[in-house]
Short mmCIF file of C-alpha atoms in Angstrom, two decimals:
data_model
loop_
_atom_site.label_atom_id
_atom_site.label_comp_id
_atom_site.label_asym_id
_atom_site.label_seq_id
_atom_site.Cartn_x
_atom_site.Cartn_y
_atom_site.Cartn_z
CA MET A 1 140.50 133.42 118.99
CA SER A 2 141.74 130.32 117.18
CA SER A 3 140.30 127.92 119.77
CA ALA A 4 136.82 129.39 119.20
CA LEU A 5 137.04 129.29 115.41
CA VAL A 6 134.27 127.22 113.84
CA ILE A 7 134.65 126.09 110.22
CA ASN A 8 131.61 125.04 108.22
CA ARG A 9 131.30 123.55 104.77
CA TRP A 10 128.37 124.54 102.56
CA GLN A 11 127.10 122.79 99.45
CA THR A 12 125.59 125.82 97.71
CA PRO A 13 126.57 129.48 97.34
CA GLU A 14 123.17 130.43 98.74
CA ASP A 15 123.98 128.58 101.98
CA ALA A 16 127.35 130.34 102.08
CA ARG A 17 125.60 133.70 101.64
CA GLU A 18 123.27 132.91 104.56
CA ALA A 19 126.39 132.21 106.64
CA GLY A 20 127.73 135.73 105.95
CA TRP A 21 129.93 135.20 102.89
CA ASP A 22 128.94 138.53 101.33
CA THR A 23 130.41 140.50 104.22
CA LEU A 24 133.91 139.44 103.12
CA VAL A 25 133.58 140.25 99.41
CA GLY A 26 135.38 143.40 98.31
CA PRO A 27 134.96 145.66 95.25
CA GLU A 28 137.45 143.61 93.21
CA ASP A 29 135.88 140.25 94.08
CA PHE A 30 133.07 139.94 91.53
CA PHE A 31 133.99 136.33 90.78
CA LEU A 32 133.67 135.43 94.47
CA LEU A 33 130.10 136.73 94.74
CA PRO A 34 127.57 133.97 95.50
CA ASP A 35 125.60 134.98 92.40
CA TRP A 36 128.58 134.32 90.14
CA MET A 37 129.49 131.13 91.98
CA ARG A 38 125.94 129.98 91.32
CA VAL A 39 126.52 130.64 87.59
CA LEU A 40 129.54 128.34 87.77
CA GLN A 41 127.75 125.70 89.80
CA ASP A 42 124.95 125.68 87.22
CA SER A 43 127.27 125.44 84.23
CA ALA A 44 130.68 123.98 85.11
CA GLY A 45 129.66 120.35 85.61
CA ALA A 46 131.99 120.08 88.61
CA ARG A 47 131.61 119.37 92.31
CA MET A 48 131.93 122.58 94.31
CA GLY A 49 131.98 123.52 97.98
CA TYR A 50 132.31 126.59 100.20
CA LEU A 51 134.06 126.97 103.55
CA THR A 52 133.44 129.69 106.11
CA ALA A 53 135.31 130.31 109.36
CA ARG A 54 133.40 131.99 112.18
CA ALA A 55 134.35 133.19 115.64
CA ASP A 56 131.38 134.02 117.83
CA SER A 57 128.98 135.91 115.52
CA ARG A 58 131.62 137.13 113.05
CA VAL A 59 132.54 135.48 109.75
CA LEU A 60 136.30 135.90 109.46
CA ALA A 61 137.25 133.90 106.37
CA ALA A 62 135.79 132.10 103.38
CA LEU A 63 137.17 129.83 100.68
CA PRO A 64 135.51 128.36 97.57
CA MET A 65 136.60 124.92 96.33
CA VAL A 66 136.07 123.03 93.08
CA HIS A 67 137.09 119.45 92.32
CA ALA A 68 139.05 119.27 89.04
CA THR A 69 139.68 115.99 87.23
CA ARG A 70 141.53 115.01 84.06
CA GLU A 71 138.22 115.40 82.25
CA SER A 72 137.71 119.02 83.36
CA PRO A 73 138.03 121.20 80.22
CA TRP A 74 139.85 124.06 81.96
CA SER A 75 143.15 124.54 80.17
CA LEU A 76 144.18 127.54 82.29
CA GLY A 77 142.28 126.57 85.44
CA ARG A 78 143.44 123.00 86.08
CA THR A 79 146.58 122.24 88.06
CA ASP A 80 148.39 119.90 85.65
CA LEU A 81 147.59 121.82 82.46
CA LEU A 82 148.32 125.20 84.01
CA ILE A 83 151.76 124.14 85.27
CA ARG A 84 152.60 122.78 81.81
CA HIS A 85 151.31 125.96 80.15
CA CYS A 86 153.32 128.25 82.43
CA ALA A 87 156.48 126.20 81.90
CA GLY A 88 155.94 126.32 78.14
CA GLU A 89 155.54 130.11 78.31
CA GLY A 90 158.77 130.45 80.29
CA MET A 91 157.10 131.88 83.39
CA ASP A 92 159.46 132.26 86.34
CA GLY A 93 159.77 129.09 88.44
CA ALA A 94 157.34 126.97 86.41
CA ALA A 95 159.93 124.78 84.67
CA ALA A 96 161.56 123.97 88.02
CA ILE A 97 158.25 122.92 89.55
CA LEU A 98 157.35 120.89 86.47
CA GLY A 99 160.69 119.12 86.79
CA ALA A 100 160.27 118.56 90.51
CA PHE A 101 156.93 116.83 90.06
CA GLY A 102 157.99 114.94 86.94
CA GLU A 103 154.65 113.82 85.62
CA VAL A 104 152.20 116.51 86.74
CA GLU A 105 149.35 114.11 86.00
CA ARG A 106 150.15 112.67 89.44
CA LEU A 107 148.61 115.87 90.89
CA MET A 108 145.18 114.99 89.49
CA PRO A 109 142.45 115.04 90.65
CA SER A 110 143.13 118.41 92.23
CA MET A 111 141.13 120.62 94.57
CA MET A 112 141.19 124.12 93.07
CA CYS A 113 140.65 126.80 95.71
CA GLY A 114 140.02 130.53 95.69
CA GLY A 115 137.59 130.58 92.76
CA ARG A 116 137.60 129.20 89.23
CA HIS A 117 138.40 132.50 87.51
CA LEU A 118 141.61 133.51 85.75
CA GLY A 119 143.30 135.93 88.11
CA ARG A 120 143.18 136.89 91.78
CA THR A 121 141.94 133.59 93.14
CA ARG A 122 142.05 133.97 96.88
CA LEU A 123 141.06 133.18 100.39
CA LEU A 124 138.69 135.86 101.66
CA LEU A 125 139.83 137.32 104.98
CA GLY A 126 137.81 139.87 106.89
CA PRO A 127 138.58 142.33 109.72
CA GLY A 128 139.83 140.44 112.75
CA ALA A 129 141.22 137.54 110.73
CA ASP A 130 144.92 136.77 111.08
CA ALA A 131 147.43 134.29 109.75
CA ASP A 132 146.16 131.64 112.17
CA THR A 133 142.65 131.98 110.72
CA ALA A 134 144.08 131.42 107.26
CA HIS A 135 146.05 128.39 108.47
CA ARG A 136 142.95 126.84 110.01
CA ILE A 137 140.67 127.19 106.99
CA LEU A 138 143.38 125.97 104.60
CA GLU A 139 144.04 123.00 106.86
CA GLU A 140 140.34 122.15 106.66
CA ALA A 141 140.38 122.47 102.86
CA GLU A 142 143.41 120.18 102.62
CA GLY A 143 141.69 117.59 104.79
CA ILE A 144 138.54 117.67 102.69
CA ALA A 145 140.57 117.40 99.48
CA ALA A 146 142.48 114.35 100.75
CA ARG A 147 139.34 112.60 102.00
CA GLU A 148 137.63 113.15 98.65
CA GLY A 149 140.48 111.62 96.66
CA ALA A 150 142.31 114.73 95.47
CA ARG A 151 146.05 114.30 95.00
CA SER A 152 146.82 117.99 95.28
CA ILE A 153 145.38 121.30 96.35
CA CYS A 154 145.99 124.43 94.31
CA LEU A 155 145.32 128.16 94.29
CA PRO A 156 146.10 128.99 90.66
CA TYR A 157 146.29 132.80 90.59
CA VAL A 158 147.30 134.40 93.90
CA ASP A 159 148.03 138.12 93.53
CA ALA A 160 151.51 139.38 94.38
CA ALA A 161 149.98 141.92 96.77
CA ASP A 162 148.21 139.24 98.83
CA ARG A 163 151.02 138.98 101.37
CA VAL A 164 149.15 137.26 104.22
CA GLN A 165 147.84 134.48 102.02
CA ARG A 166 151.19 133.98 100.28
CA GLY A 167 153.02 133.77 103.59
CA VAL A 168 150.59 131.22 104.99
CA LEU A 169 150.75 129.10 101.85
CA ARG A 170 154.55 129.02 101.99
CA ALA A 171 154.45 128.08 105.67
CA ARG A 172 152.07 125.21 104.87
CA GLY A 173 154.47 123.72 102.34
CA TYR A 174 152.99 124.94 99.07
CA VAL A 175 155.40 125.58 96.19
CA SER A 176 154.79 128.38 93.72
CA HIS A 177 155.62 129.83 90.34
CA VAL A 178 154.45 132.79 88.27
CA SER A 179 151.14 132.00 86.53
CA GLY A 180 150.31 135.24 84.73
CA GLN A 181 149.86 139.00 84.86
CA PHE A 182 146.51 140.46 85.92
CA ALA A 183 145.60 143.56 83.90
CA SER A 184 143.45 146.48 85.08
CA LEU A 185 142.64 149.84 83.55
CA VAL A 186 141.88 152.93 85.62
CA LEU A 187 140.00 155.23 83.27
CA PRO A 188 141.60 158.69 83.06
CA GLY A 189 138.40 160.68 82.58
CA ASP A 190 134.94 160.65 81.03
CA GLY A 191 134.58 159.21 77.55
CA PHE A 192 136.78 158.09 74.69
CA ALA A 193 138.31 161.56 74.14
CA ASP A 194 139.78 161.64 77.67
CA TYR A 195 140.90 158.01 77.33
CA ALA A 196 142.73 158.66 74.04
CA SER A 197 144.28 161.90 75.28
CA ALA A 198 145.96 160.10 78.19
CA PHE A 199 148.34 158.26 75.82
CA PRO A 200 151.61 159.60 74.44
CA ALA A 201 151.05 161.41 71.14
CA ARG A 202 152.00 158.55 68.83
CA ARG A 203 149.80 156.02 70.63
CA ALA A 204 146.96 158.51 70.88
CA ARG A 205 147.03 159.02 67.09
CA ARG A 206 146.82 155.27 66.55
CA VAL A 207 143.94 154.84 68.99
CA ARG A 208 141.97 157.65 67.36
CA ALA A 209 142.67 156.24 63.89
CA GLU A 210 141.33 152.84 64.98
CA ARG A 211 138.16 154.45 66.30
CA ARG A 212 137.70 156.27 62.95
CA ARG A 213 138.06 152.97 61.08
CA ILE A 214 135.25 151.48 63.15
CA GLU A 215 133.04 154.52 62.55
CA ALA A 216 133.64 154.33 58.79
CA SER A 217 133.06 150.57 58.58
CA GLY A 218 129.30 150.61 59.05
CA VAL A 219 129.57 148.22 62.01
CA HIS A 220 127.10 149.20 64.75
CA ILE A 221 128.44 149.07 68.33
CA THR A 222 126.16 148.78 71.38
CA LEU A 223 126.47 148.10 75.10
CA GLU A 224 123.33 146.45 76.48
CA PRO A 225 122.25 143.76 78.96
CA LEU A 226 122.85 140.22 77.75
CA ASP A 227 119.93 139.16 75.54
CA PRO A 228 119.15 135.41 75.84
CA ALA A 229 118.14 135.41 72.16
CA ASP A 230 121.76 136.22 71.22
CA ILE A 231 123.33 133.41 73.23
CA PRO A 232 123.68 130.75 70.47
CA ARG A 233 125.44 133.28 68.21
CA LEU A 234 127.71 134.52 71.02
CA ALA A 235 128.66 130.94 71.88
CA SER A 236 129.55 130.31 68.24
CA LEU A 237 131.76 133.40 68.17
CA GLU A 238 133.55 132.42 71.37
CA THR A 239 134.16 128.95 69.94
CA GLU A 240 135.73 130.58 66.88
CA LEU A 241 138.04 132.60 69.14
CA PHE A 242 139.08 129.47 71.03
CA ALA A 243 139.81 127.65 67.77
CA LYS A 244 142.03 130.53 66.61
CA TYR A 245 144.11 130.29 69.78
CA GLY A 246 144.61 126.52 69.79
CA MET A 247 141.52 125.19 71.57
CA ALA A 248 140.05 123.23 68.67
CA GLY A 249 137.20 120.94 69.66
CA TRP A 250 135.59 123.34 72.14
CA ASP A 251 131.90 122.53 72.41
CA PRO A 252 129.85 125.74 72.01
CA ARG A 253 127.26 124.26 74.37
CA ARG A 254 129.73 124.91 77.19
CA SER A 255 129.74 128.59 76.30
CA GLU A 256 125.95 128.61 76.01
CA ALA A 257 125.60 127.11 79.49
CA VAL A 258 127.69 129.88 81.09
CA LEU A 259 125.93 132.64 79.15
CA ARG A 260 122.44 131.33 79.96
CA ALA A 261 123.30 131.03 83.64
CA ALA A 262 124.74 134.55 83.61
CA ALA A 263 121.61 135.96 81.96
CA GLN A 264 119.37 134.20 84.47
CA ARG A 265 121.35 134.95 87.63
CA LEU A 266 122.88 138.38 86.97
CA GLY A 267 120.27 140.25 84.96
CA ASP A 268 121.45 143.78 84.09
CA ARG A 269 124.83 143.16 85.74
CA ALA A 270 125.76 141.07 82.67
CA LEU A 271 126.36 143.47 79.78
CA VAL A 272 127.38 142.72 76.21
CA SER A 273 129.55 145.04 74.16
CA LYS A 274 128.35 143.98 70.71
CA ALA A 275 129.29 144.63 67.07
CA VAL A 276 126.57 144.15 64.42
CA GLN A 277 127.24 144.16 60.69
CA GLU A 278 124.29 144.01 58.27
CA GLY A 279 122.07 142.65 61.00
CA ARG A 280 124.48 139.92 62.13
CA ILE A 281 126.59 139.89 65.29
CA VAL A 282 130.27 139.76 64.30
CA GLY A 283 131.89 140.36 67.67
CA PHE A 284 131.10 140.59 71.38
CA ALA A 285 132.55 140.97 74.85
CA LEU A 286 130.77 139.97 78.06
CA ILE A 287 131.19 142.68 80.69
CA LEU A 288 130.20 141.98 84.31
CA SER A 289 129.39 144.75 86.80
CA HIS A 290 130.25 144.95 90.49
CA SER A 291 130.58 148.02 92.69
CA ASP A 292 132.26 150.76 90.60
CA ALA A 293 134.12 148.35 88.32
CA TRP A 294 133.61 146.25 85.21
CA PHE A 295 135.10 142.81 84.66
CA ALA A 296 135.72 141.75 81.05
CA HIS A 297 135.03 138.03 81.08
CA ARG A 298 134.76 136.48 77.61
CA ALA A 299 134.65 137.46 73.95
CA GLY A 300 134.33 136.14 70.41
CA PHE A 301 134.61 137.26 66.79
CA ASP A 302 133.57 136.31 63.28
CA TYR A 303 137.09 136.55 61.88
CA ALA A 304 136.06 136.18 58.23
CA ALA A 305 133.65 139.10 58.54
CA VAL A 306 135.86 141.25 60.75
CA GLY A 307 139.08 140.94 58.77
CA LYS A 308 141.61 143.46 60.10
CA LEU A 309 139.02 145.76 61.62
CA PRO A 310 140.16 146.55 65.21
CA LEU A 311 136.97 145.26 66.85
CA TYR A 312 138.82 143.78 69.83
CA TYR A 313 140.00 147.22 70.92
CA GLU A 314 136.67 148.86 70.11
CA LEU A 315 134.52 146.41 72.06
CA LEU A 316 136.80 146.01 75.08
CA TYR A 317 138.36 149.47 75.40
CA TYR A 318 137.05 152.34 73.29
CA SER A 319 133.32 151.70 73.60
CA LEU A 320 133.65 150.90 77.31
CA ALA A 321 135.53 154.17 77.88
CA ASP A 322 132.61 155.99 76.26
CA HIS A 323 129.98 154.35 78.50
CA ALA A 324 131.79 153.90 81.83
CA ALA A 325 130.91 157.27 83.41
CA ARG A 326 127.21 156.72 82.72
CA TYR A 327 127.41 153.48 84.73
CA GLY A 328 129.54 155.02 87.51
CA VAL A 329 132.50 152.83 86.54
CA GLY A 330 136.08 154.00 87.02
CA THR A 331 138.05 150.76 86.63
CA ILE A 332 137.93 147.85 84.20
CA HIS A 333 139.57 144.54 85.09
CA TYR A 334 140.76 142.40 82.17
CA GLY A 335 142.34 139.42 83.93
CA ILE A 336 145.24 137.45 82.46
CA GLY A 337 146.42 136.83 78.91
CA SER A 338 147.10 139.08 75.87
CA THR A 339 149.40 141.08 78.12
CA GLU A 340 151.07 143.14 75.41
CA ALA A 341 147.75 144.21 73.90
CA LYS A 342 146.38 145.19 77.31
CA VAL A 343 149.42 147.24 78.27
CA SER A 344 149.29 148.98 74.87
CA ARG A 345 145.80 150.23 75.75
CA GLY A 346 146.64 151.61 79.18
CA CYS A 347 146.43 148.65 81.57
CA THR A 348 148.69 148.14 84.55
CA LEU A 349 149.77 144.65 85.61
CA SER A 350 149.91 142.69 88.85
CA GLN A 351 151.85 139.42 88.97
CA GLN A 352 149.97 136.21 89.74
CA TYR A 353 151.34 133.01 91.35
CA LEU A 354 150.20 129.41 91.29
CA TYR A 355 150.51 127.70 94.67
CA VAL A 356 150.25 123.90 94.81
CA LYS A 357 150.71 121.24 97.47
CA GLU A 358 150.80 117.49 96.86
CA LEU A 359 148.63 115.55 99.27
CA ALA A 360 149.49 112.22 100.83
#
């Protein structure tokens, strides 16, 4: 099979779709859908590319690529900054890799592969693909990266369960360290009552008390398709969240670009869980739909208006539990970060690994 494998590079996600990309995308791969990759290509300001591997008439593998430079504002999606972050957080193996490279700036520019999302970045492999298929398409990606001036190639968040990909990456000389924990919630029933009842008694009492505080606050909670008229306010709220967690200087126009592209390309698949107080949006979460799952993607809050009101839990957990059955959704994926909060509201975790290889 390997001798007949043909690898093609595409410049747009639409070209990749025409080549059969969609046939490899599974129910947990929203961020590898061509529609979402188009959102990124429209808003990220980065050079992107898409590889497919075909044998006869079958597409066996696919891999997205994005060229990251020292100017790319991706603190958790850029090789050098992510290695430093993981080492600073004490993640297993990160300090050793940071020490081995010395100055991780030498890894930039870097070709980021597997998608530019935070969690479960991967090489798509379909039925009939084997380790040799994975070797061949990664070899092609490494060659492209080197020819285009990249000093490294990186898959930032490979899931622990992705054994074929992890084995091939090790065999190709990539080094790895833990890069996060991917959180998912399997809903235990229909509605908030079932969700709350699934917790131990003490936690259940706290969850119900938080819901009562929201109900008594006068804040109005909705779940509706993303309204373009709301985008400037949502971008402002996300910028406020970033500032709170150490990302001062974030330009809200970056958030606006992603939200506008999402509204244009995804339509009703881009939902907003929204909190309104006296006619003004004071909190939101962007929820993306694929198959029978939701993917919580970004959020923001007016911290002065919200105070200690538990809007984070309401918008991202309690309200979604109420609406999920109506949308046919049984699982919500929350990605990486805020691990303790996510586990406290019922999520399970899957370990993620950064894999990086320095290029000659």
